[in-house]
Amino acid sequence: MSAQTKVRRKTVTKIRAAKGKAPLVCLTAYTAPIAALADEVADLILVGDSAGMVVHGFENTVPVTLDTMILHGQAVVRVSKRACIVVDMPFGSYEESPEVAYRNASRVMQETGCTAVKLEGGAHMAPTISFLVKRGIPVMAHIGLTPQAVHAMGGFRTSGRCRDEWADVEADAKAVAEAGAFSVVLEGMAEPLAAKITGLVNIPTVGIGASAQCDGQILVIDDLLGLTPKPPSFVKKYADLDEVIREALGRYAEEVRSRAFPALEHTYAVKDEGEAKRA
Ligand code: KIV
């Protein structure tokens, strides 16, 4: 790329236009160093409220606040240049009314500089999605397993493994697409239902535990890097960073205890007396 070539961030129009073409590569990210790496390969980065679980150690995403999402969103936007950045609306920040959703989503957009927001829910959230989209806030929808409803569902429940559930999930997909969502996450969904929905809606479906039939895939980045102790069964681990980190920390601890670290090259000497190598 020449020095003059300006890197353009992917717009929601580009993401939408990918429907039926090359699969969309989507990842979550929450922090600047990981976001900078994800930005090299991803079409879309989601600043997911999964941050609550993988970064902050909560059992589910319910405790995550708007301020937390804004802080993570700012870090990710700051270091990324190419990917479309979507920030999750946390539990309690959008369900009450379209007006409350607008107030909070516009805050997220203004304070992070992200491209779009994501919210969970199907047909019942369609009026809110439409309200936001008509007022200039692009929305990614999220149906199937919706983790913020963990207490209402009595756990993290997959969707569409019994055929009598299909009609409701299909209605959700149609409703969010008609309301103007630019794409929809299908989470924890049986393959034939994900395939049917992907054929049914004119926006890209982004699957997580929803088979290769979707228009794109997303994974929680800590899961694929091997940083989550017990990732869901649909996760493929592409690295074992926990082992890499454990080994590095073990060596550090050993060298501190044996005084092998810091060595001379990690040590400041007084300037005009130093024949020692400086750090
Ligand atoms: O919060 C998140 O990371 C998500 C993905 C699982 C899609 O919503």
mmCIF file of C-alpha atoms and ligand atoms in Angstrom:
data_model
loop_
_atom_site.group_PDB
_atom_site.id
_atom_site.type_symbol
_atom_site.label_atom_id
_atom_site.label_comp_id
_atom_site.label_asym_id
_atom_site.label_seq_id
_atom_site.Cartn_x
_atom_site.Cartn_y
_atom_site.Cartn_z
ATOM 1 C CA MET A 1 0.000 0.000 0.000
ATOM 2 C CA SER A 2 1.407 3.444 -0.898
ATOM 3 C CA ALA A 3 1.887 6.081 1.790
ATOM 4 C CA GLN A 4 -0.972 8.046 0.183
ATOM 5 C CA THR A 5 -3.542 5.250 0.352
ATOM 6 C CA LYS A 6 -6.009 6.134 3.058
ATOM 7 C CA VAL A 7 -7.266 3.172 5.034
ATOM 8 C CA ARG A 8 -11.031 3.271 5.100
ATOM 9 C CA ARG A 9 -13.027 1.831 7.957
ATOM 10 C CA LYS A 10 -15.693 -0.684 6.845
ATOM 11 C CA THR A 11 -19.131 0.882 6.916
ATOM 12 C CA VAL A 12 -22.375 -0.860 7.778
ATOM 13 C CA THR A 13 -23.280 -0.508 4.089
ATOM 14 C CA LYS A 14 -20.202 -2.605 3.191
ATOM 15 C CA ILE A 15 -21.063 -5.183 5.849
ATOM 16 C CA ARG A 16 -24.635 -5.380 4.600
ATOM 17 C CA ALA A 17 -23.477 -5.718 1.000
ATOM 18 C CA ALA A 18 -21.443 -8.810 1.960
ATOM 19 C CA LYS A 19 -24.652 -10.829 2.151
ATOM 20 C CA GLY A 20 -24.238 -13.945 0.022
ATOM 21 C CA LYS A 21 -20.610 -13.104 -0.825
ATOM 22 C CA ALA A 22 -17.391 -13.898 1.067
ATOM 23 C CA PRO A 23 -17.991 -14.865 4.714
ATOM 24 C CA LEU A 24 -17.705 -11.979 7.182
ATOM 25 C CA VAL A 25 -14.863 -12.328 9.685
ATOM 26 C CA CYS A 26 -15.999 -10.948 13.026
ATOM 27 C CA LEU A 27 -14.277 -10.975 16.417
ATOM 28 C CA THR A 28 -14.862 -9.481 19.799
ATOM 29 C CA ALA A 29 -12.253 -7.191 21.359
ATOM 30 C CA TYR A 30 -12.251 -5.122 24.524
ATOM 31 C CA THR A 31 -8.746 -3.727 24.925
ATOM 32 C CA ALA A 32 -6.380 -1.688 22.754
ATOM 33 C CA PRO A 33 -3.583 -4.267 22.195
ATOM 34 C CA ILE A 34 -5.939 -7.074 21.185
ATOM 35 C CA ALA A 35 -8.134 -4.746 19.109
ATOM 36 C CA ALA A 36 -5.083 -3.583 17.128
ATOM 37 C CA LEU A 37 -4.358 -7.219 16.207
ATOM 38 C CA ALA A 38 -7.998 -8.084 15.497
ATOM 39 C CA ASP A 39 -8.235 -5.035 13.229
ATOM 40 C CA GLU A 40 -5.637 -6.596 10.899
ATOM 41 C CA VAL A 41 -7.993 -9.458 9.982
ATOM 42 C CA ALA A 42 -11.561 -8.633 10.959
ATOM 43 C CA ASP A 43 -14.333 -7.074 8.886
ATOM 44 C CA LEU A 44 -16.192 -6.260 12.084
ATOM 45 C CA ILE A 45 -15.090 -5.987 15.699
ATOM 46 C CA LEU A 46 -17.738 -6.280 18.374
ATOM 47 C CA VAL A 47 -16.994 -4.677 21.709
ATOM 48 C CA GLY A 48 -19.176 -7.301 23.328
ATOM 49 C CA ASP A 49 -20.671 -7.180 26.780
ATOM 50 C CA SER A 50 -18.982 -10.595 27.085
ATOM 51 C CA ALA A 51 -16.250 -8.279 28.452
ATOM 52 C CA GLY A 52 -18.133 -8.647 31.719
ATOM 53 C CA MET A 53 -17.294 -12.356 31.791
ATOM 54 C CA VAL A 54 -13.915 -12.623 30.078
ATOM 55 C CA VAL A 55 -12.320 -9.371 31.286
ATOM 56 C CA HIS A 56 -14.092 -8.595 34.546
ATOM 57 C CA GLY A 57 -14.797 -12.106 35.842
ATOM 58 C CA PHE A 58 -18.596 -11.867 36.205
ATOM 59 C CA GLU A 59 -20.659 -15.061 35.831
ATOM 60 C CA ASN A 60 -22.821 -13.522 33.110
ATOM 61 C CA THR A 61 -23.250 -10.229 31.232
ATOM 62 C CA VAL A 62 -26.031 -8.786 33.391
ATOM 63 C CA PRO A 63 -23.785 -6.670 35.687
ATOM 64 C CA VAL A 64 -22.112 -4.821 32.786
ATOM 65 C CA THR A 65 -22.833 -1.077 32.746
ATOM 66 C CA LEU A 66 -23.019 1.527 29.996
ATOM 67 C CA ASP A 67 -19.915 3.277 31.371
ATOM 68 C CA THR A 68 -17.949 0.014 31.204
ATOM 69 C CA MET A 69 -18.989 -0.534 27.579
ATOM 70 C CA ILE A 70 -18.042 3.042 26.704
ATOM 71 C CA LEU A 71 -14.576 2.654 28.222
ATOM 72 C CA HIS A 72 -13.920 -0.572 26.282
ATOM 73 C CA GLY A 73 -15.447 0.948 23.129
ATOM 74 C CA GLN A 74 -13.114 3.956 23.332
ATOM 75 C CA ALA A 75 -10.035 1.717 23.654
ATOM 76 C CA VAL A 76 -11.032 -0.387 20.635
ATOM 77 C CA VAL A 77 -11.975 2.543 18.393
ATOM 78 C CA ARG A 78 -8.770 4.413 19.303
ATOM 79 C CA VAL A 79 -6.442 1.747 17.877
ATOM 80 C CA SER A 80 -8.488 0.311 15.018
ATOM 81 C CA LYS A 81 -8.603 1.692 11.491
ATOM 82 C CA ARG A 82 -10.198 -0.888 9.213
ATOM 83 C CA ALA A 83 -12.915 -2.855 10.943
ATOM 84 C CA CYS A 84 -16.484 -1.749 11.448
ATOM 85 C CA ILE A 85 -16.744 -1.269 15.231
ATOM 86 C CA VAL A 86 -19.966 -2.277 16.951
ATOM 87 C CA VAL A 87 -20.490 -1.684 20.678
ATOM 88 C CA ASP A 88 -22.924 -3.827 22.676
ATOM 89 C CA MET A 89 -25.724 -2.083 24.536
ATOM 90 C CA PRO A 90 -25.616 -3.624 28.036
ATOM 91 C CA PHE A 91 -28.544 -5.055 29.982
ATOM 92 C CA GLY A 92 -30.911 -2.352 31.203
ATOM 93 C CA SER A 93 -29.730 0.336 28.800
ATOM 94 C CA TYR A 94 -32.269 -0.090 25.969
ATOM 95 C CA GLU A 95 -35.205 -2.352 26.922
ATOM 96 C CA GLU A 96 -37.393 0.216 28.727
ATOM 97 C CA SER A 97 -38.387 2.280 25.704
ATOM 98 C CA PRO A 98 -37.112 3.377 22.285
ATOM 99 C CA GLU A 99 -36.416 6.819 23.790
ATOM 100 C CA VAL A 100 -34.204 5.434 26.562
ATOM 101 C CA ALA A 101 -32.463 3.227 23.987
ATOM 102 C CA TYR A 102 -31.844 6.278 21.781
ATOM 103 C CA ARG A 103 -30.455 8.340 24.663
ATOM 104 C CA ASN A 104 -28.020 5.596 25.679
ATOM 105 C CA ALA A 105 -27.094 4.469 22.153
ATOM 106 C CA SER A 106 -26.382 8.047 21.075
ATOM 107 C CA ARG A 107 -24.108 8.392 24.114
ATOM 108 C CA VAL A 108 -22.247 5.242 23.071
ATOM 109 C CA MET A 109 -21.878 6.549 19.499
ATOM 110 C CA GLN A 110 -20.719 10.033 20.599
ATOM 111 C CA GLU A 111 -18.350 8.976 23.370
ATOM 112 C CA THR A 112 -16.699 6.015 21.616
ATOM 113 C CA GLY A 113 -16.803 6.982 17.936
ATOM 114 C CA CYS A 114 -18.069 3.492 17.074
ATOM 115 C CA THR A 115 -19.972 2.772 13.861
ATOM 116 C CA ALA A 116 -22.980 0.938 15.271
ATOM 117 C CA VAL A 117 -24.514 -0.619 18.356
ATOM 118 C CA LYS A 118 -25.816 -4.131 18.996
ATOM 119 C CA LEU A 119 -28.787 -5.087 21.098
ATOM 120 C CA GLU A 120 -30.352 -8.401 22.032
ATOM 121 C CA GLY A 121 -33.912 -9.427 21.247
ATOM 122 C CA GLY A 122 -36.191 -10.271 18.342
ATOM 123 C CA ALA A 123 -39.707 -9.156 17.419
ATOM 124 C CA HIS A 124 -40.281 -7.347 20.730
ATOM 125 C CA MET A 125 -37.211 -5.153 20.115
ATOM 126 C CA ALA A 126 -38.133 -4.365 16.481
ATOM 127 C CA PRO A 127 -39.838 -1.026 17.311
ATOM 128 C CA THR A 128 -36.694 0.067 19.190
ATOM 129 C CA ILE A 129 -34.417 -1.000 16.321
ATOM 130 C CA SER A 130 -36.583 0.948 13.877
ATOM 131 C CA PHE A 131 -36.582 4.023 16.173
ATOM 132 C CA LEU A 132 -32.778 4.015 16.395
ATOM 133 C CA VAL A 133 -32.147 3.307 12.706
ATOM 134 C CA LYS A 134 -34.515 6.103 11.594
ATOM 135 C CA ARG A 135 -32.532 8.481 13.816
ATOM 136 C CA GLY A 136 -29.134 7.570 12.402
ATOM 137 C CA ILE A 137 -27.952 4.796 14.699
ATOM 138 C CA PRO A 138 -27.059 1.601 12.813
ATOM 139 C CA VAL A 139 -28.113 -1.494 14.733
ATOM 140 C CA MET A 140 -26.866 -5.067 14.710
ATOM 141 C CA ALA A 141 -29.521 -7.393 16.128
ATOM 142 C CA HIS A 142 -28.901 -10.553 18.190
ATOM 143 C CA ILE A 143 -31.365 -13.443 18.355
ATOM 144 C CA GLY A 144 -31.461 -17.104 19.373
ATOM 145 C CA LEU A 145 -29.512 -17.503 22.599
ATOM 146 C CA THR A 146 -29.516 -14.022 24.119
ATOM 147 C CA PRO A 147 -27.120 -14.088 27.091
ATOM 148 C CA GLN A 148 -28.620 -11.035 28.820
ATOM 149 C CA ALA A 149 -31.816 -13.102 29.307
ATOM 150 C CA VAL A 150 -29.883 -15.753 31.264
ATOM 151 C CA HIS A 151 -32.101 -15.417 34.342
ATOM 152 C CA ALA A 152 -35.341 -15.380 32.345
ATOM 153 C CA MET A 153 -34.225 -18.453 30.358
ATOM 154 C CA GLY A 154 -32.953 -20.275 33.473
ATOM 155 C CA GLY A 155 -29.475 -20.615 31.978
ATOM 156 C CA PHE A 156 -27.792 -20.325 28.587
ATOM 157 C CA ARG A 157 -30.224 -22.196 26.324
ATOM 158 C CA THR A 158 -29.609 -23.140 22.680
ATOM 159 C CA SER A 159 -32.295 -22.352 20.191
ATOM 160 C CA GLY A 160 -34.029 -24.324 17.436
ATOM 161 C CA ARG A 161 -33.029 -27.841 18.457
ATOM 162 C CA CYS A 162 -36.756 -28.613 18.686
ATOM 163 C CA ARG A 163 -38.652 -27.776 15.515
ATOM 164 C CA ASP A 164 -41.578 -26.315 17.439
ATOM 165 C CA GLU A 165 -39.288 -23.377 18.417
ATOM 166 C CA TRP A 166 -38.504 -22.451 14.821
ATOM 167 C CA ALA A 167 -41.499 -20.280 13.990
ATOM 168 C CA ASP A 168 -40.757 -17.816 16.816
ATOM 169 C CA VAL A 169 -37.081 -17.522 15.932
ATOM 170 C CA GLU A 170 -37.897 -17.055 12.237
ATOM 171 C CA ALA A 171 -40.388 -14.340 13.172
ATOM 172 C CA ASP A 172 -37.662 -12.666 15.261
ATOM 173 C CA ALA A 173 -35.238 -12.709 12.343
ATOM 174 C CA LYS A 174 -37.799 -11.247 9.924
ATOM 175 C CA ALA A 175 -38.853 -8.577 12.424
ATOM 176 C CA VAL A 176 -35.325 -7.283 13.120
ATOM 177 C CA ALA A 177 -34.454 -7.280 9.402
ATOM 178 C CA GLU A 178 -37.653 -5.400 8.531
ATOM 179 C CA ALA A 179 -36.969 -2.937 11.357
ATOM 180 C CA GLY A 180 -33.722 -1.974 9.617
ATOM 181 C CA ALA A 181 -30.955 -3.887 11.418
ATOM 182 C CA PHE A 182 -27.904 -4.054 9.123
ATOM 183 C CA SER A 183 -27.007 -7.565 10.291
ATOM 184 C CA VAL A 184 -28.068 -10.100 12.887
ATOM 185 C CA VAL A 185 -26.119 -12.332 15.247
ATOM 186 C CA LEU A 186 -27.510 -15.866 15.492
ATOM 187 C CA GLU A 187 -26.263 -17.405 18.708
ATOM 188 C CA GLY A 188 -26.473 -21.030 19.903
ATOM 189 C CA MET A 189 -28.720 -22.194 17.077
ATOM 190 C CA ALA A 190 -29.258 -25.556 15.377
ATOM 191 C CA GLU A 191 -27.747 -25.657 11.885
ATOM 192 C CA PRO A 192 -30.923 -26.151 9.814
ATOM 193 C CA LEU A 193 -32.640 -23.221 11.514
ATOM 194 C CA ALA A 194 -29.593 -20.977 11.009
ATOM 195 C CA ALA A 195 -29.560 -22.012 7.330
ATOM 196 C CA LYS A 196 -33.272 -21.276 6.961
ATOM 197 C CA ILE A 197 -32.962 -17.840 8.584
ATOM 198 C CA THR A 198 -29.905 -16.989 6.476
ATOM 199 C CA GLY A 199 -31.997 -17.693 3.378
ATOM 200 C CA LEU A 200 -34.984 -15.832 4.777
ATOM 201 C CA VAL A 201 -33.492 -12.416 5.572
ATOM 202 C CA ASN A 202 -31.747 -9.951 3.276
ATOM 203 C CA ILE A 203 -29.145 -8.937 5.873
ATOM 204 C CA PRO A 204 -25.997 -10.889 6.815
ATOM 205 C CA THR A 205 -26.373 -13.430 9.585
ATOM 206 C CA VAL A 206 -23.324 -13.688 11.833
ATOM 207 C CA GLY A 207 -23.157 -16.998 13.644
ATOM 208 C CA ILE A 208 -21.736 -17.929 17.018
ATOM 209 C CA GLY A 209 -22.443 -21.579 17.688
ATOM 210 C CA ALA A 210 -24.828 -21.434 14.735
ATOM 211 C CA SER A 211 -22.959 -23.464 12.069
ATOM 212 C CA ALA A 212 -21.164 -22.632 8.831
ATOM 213 C CA GLN A 213 -24.518 -21.826 7.177
ATOM 214 C CA CYS A 214 -24.364 -18.199 8.356
ATOM 215 C CA ASP A 215 -23.047 -15.291 6.255
ATOM 216 C CA GLY A 216 -20.246 -14.718 8.757
ATOM 217 C CA GLN A 217 -18.800 -15.962 12.019
ATOM 218 C CA ILE A 218 -17.952 -14.366 15.335
ATOM 219 C CA LEU A 219 -16.171 -15.761 18.376
ATOM 220 C CA VAL A 220 -15.285 -14.282 21.731
ATOM 221 C CA ILE A 221 -11.590 -13.604 21.204
ATOM 222 C CA ASP A 222 -10.485 -14.919 24.613
ATOM 223 C CA ASP A 223 -12.190 -18.242 23.790
ATOM 224 C CA LEU A 224 -10.375 -18.761 20.484
ATOM 225 C CA LEU A 225 -7.039 -17.686 21.946
ATOM 226 C CA GLY A 226 -7.321 -20.214 24.751
ATOM 227 C CA LEU A 227 -7.723 -17.761 27.614
ATOM 228 C CA THR A 228 -11.107 -19.022 28.834
ATOM 229 C CA PRO A 229 -10.947 -21.955 31.275
ATOM 230 C CA LYS A 230 -14.138 -23.678 30.026
ATOM 231 C CA PRO A 231 -15.213 -22.298 26.644
ATOM 232 C CA PRO A 232 -18.533 -23.400 25.090
ATOM 233 C CA SER A 233 -18.392 -26.569 22.954
ATOM 234 C CA PHE A 234 -18.827 -24.652 19.671
ATOM 235 C CA VAL A 235 -15.520 -22.808 20.189
ATOM 236 C CA LYS A 236 -12.440 -23.843 18.247
ATOM 237 C CA LYS A 237 -9.241 -22.963 20.113
ATOM 238 C CA TYR A 238 -6.698 -21.484 17.691
ATOM 239 C CA ALA A 239 -4.033 -20.972 20.364
ATOM 240 C CA ASP A 240 -3.200 -21.920 23.932
ATOM 241 C CA LEU A 241 -2.256 -18.489 25.225
ATOM 242 C CA ASP A 242 -2.990 -19.547 28.780
ATOM 243 C CA GLU A 243 -0.054 -21.954 28.538
ATOM 244 C CA VAL A 244 2.203 -19.329 26.935
ATOM 245 C CA ILE A 245 1.340 -16.832 29.679
ATOM 246 C CA ARG A 246 1.653 -19.380 32.488
ATOM 247 C CA GLU A 247 5.123 -20.399 31.276
ATOM 248 C CA ALA A 248 6.281 -16.758 30.939
ATOM 249 C CA LEU A 249 4.960 -15.794 34.376
ATOM 250 C CA GLY A 250 6.539 -18.877 35.927
ATOM 251 C CA ARG A 251 9.940 -17.943 34.504
ATOM 252 C CA TYR A 252 9.518 -14.328 35.665
ATOM 253 C CA ALA A 253 8.663 -15.419 39.209
ATOM 254 C CA GLU A 254 11.619 -17.800 39.276
ATOM 255 C CA GLU A 255 14.054 -15.139 38.008
ATOM 256 C CA VAL A 256 12.815 -12.530 40.501
ATOM 257 C CA ARG A 257 13.274 -15.015 43.326
ATOM 258 C CA SER A 258 16.754 -16.025 42.134
ATOM 259 C CA ARG A 259 17.683 -12.370 41.383
ATOM 260 C CA ALA A 260 18.405 -13.303 37.731
ATOM 261 C CA PHE A 261 16.016 -10.480 36.829
ATOM 262 C CA PRO A 262 16.614 -7.578 36.504
ATOM 263 C CA ALA A 263 19.987 -8.088 34.798
ATOM 264 C CA LEU A 264 22.448 -5.345 33.927
ATOM 265 C CA GLU A 265 20.706 -4.516 30.640
ATOM 266 C CA HIS A 266 17.457 -3.839 32.513
ATOM 267 C CA THR A 267 19.162 -1.525 35.007
ATOM 268 C CA TYR A 268 19.876 2.231 34.907
ATOM 269 C CA ALA A 269 23.389 3.317 35.778
ATOM 270 C CA VAL A 270 24.398 6.856 36.754
ATOM 271 C CA LYS A 271 25.099 8.552 33.369
ATOM 272 C CA ASP A 272 28.797 9.474 33.472
ATOM 273 C CA GLU A 273 29.798 6.509 35.609
ATOM 274 C CA GLY A 274 28.146 3.845 33.560
ATOM 275 C CA GLU A 275 30.287 1.440 31.709
ATOM 276 C CA ALA A 276 27.283 -0.881 32.146
ATOM 277 C CA LYS A 277 24.973 -1.424 29.173
ATOM 278 C CA ARG A 278 21.855 0.748 29.557
ATOM 279 C CA ALA A 279 18.320 -0.470 29.089
HETATM 280 O O1 KIV B 1 -21.026 -10.006 23.941
HETATM 281 C C1 KIV B 1 -20.623 -10.702 23.002
HETATM 282 O O2 KIV B 1 -19.439 -11.034 22.887
HETATM 283 C C2 KIV B 1 -21.597 -11.135 22.014
HETATM 284 C C3 KIV B 1 -21.151 -12.183 21.056
HETATM 285 C C4 KIV B 1 -21.235 -13.469 21.754
HETATM 286 C C5 KIV B 1 -21.912 -12.158 19.794
HETATM 287 O O3 KIV B 1 -22.701 -10.696 22.016
#
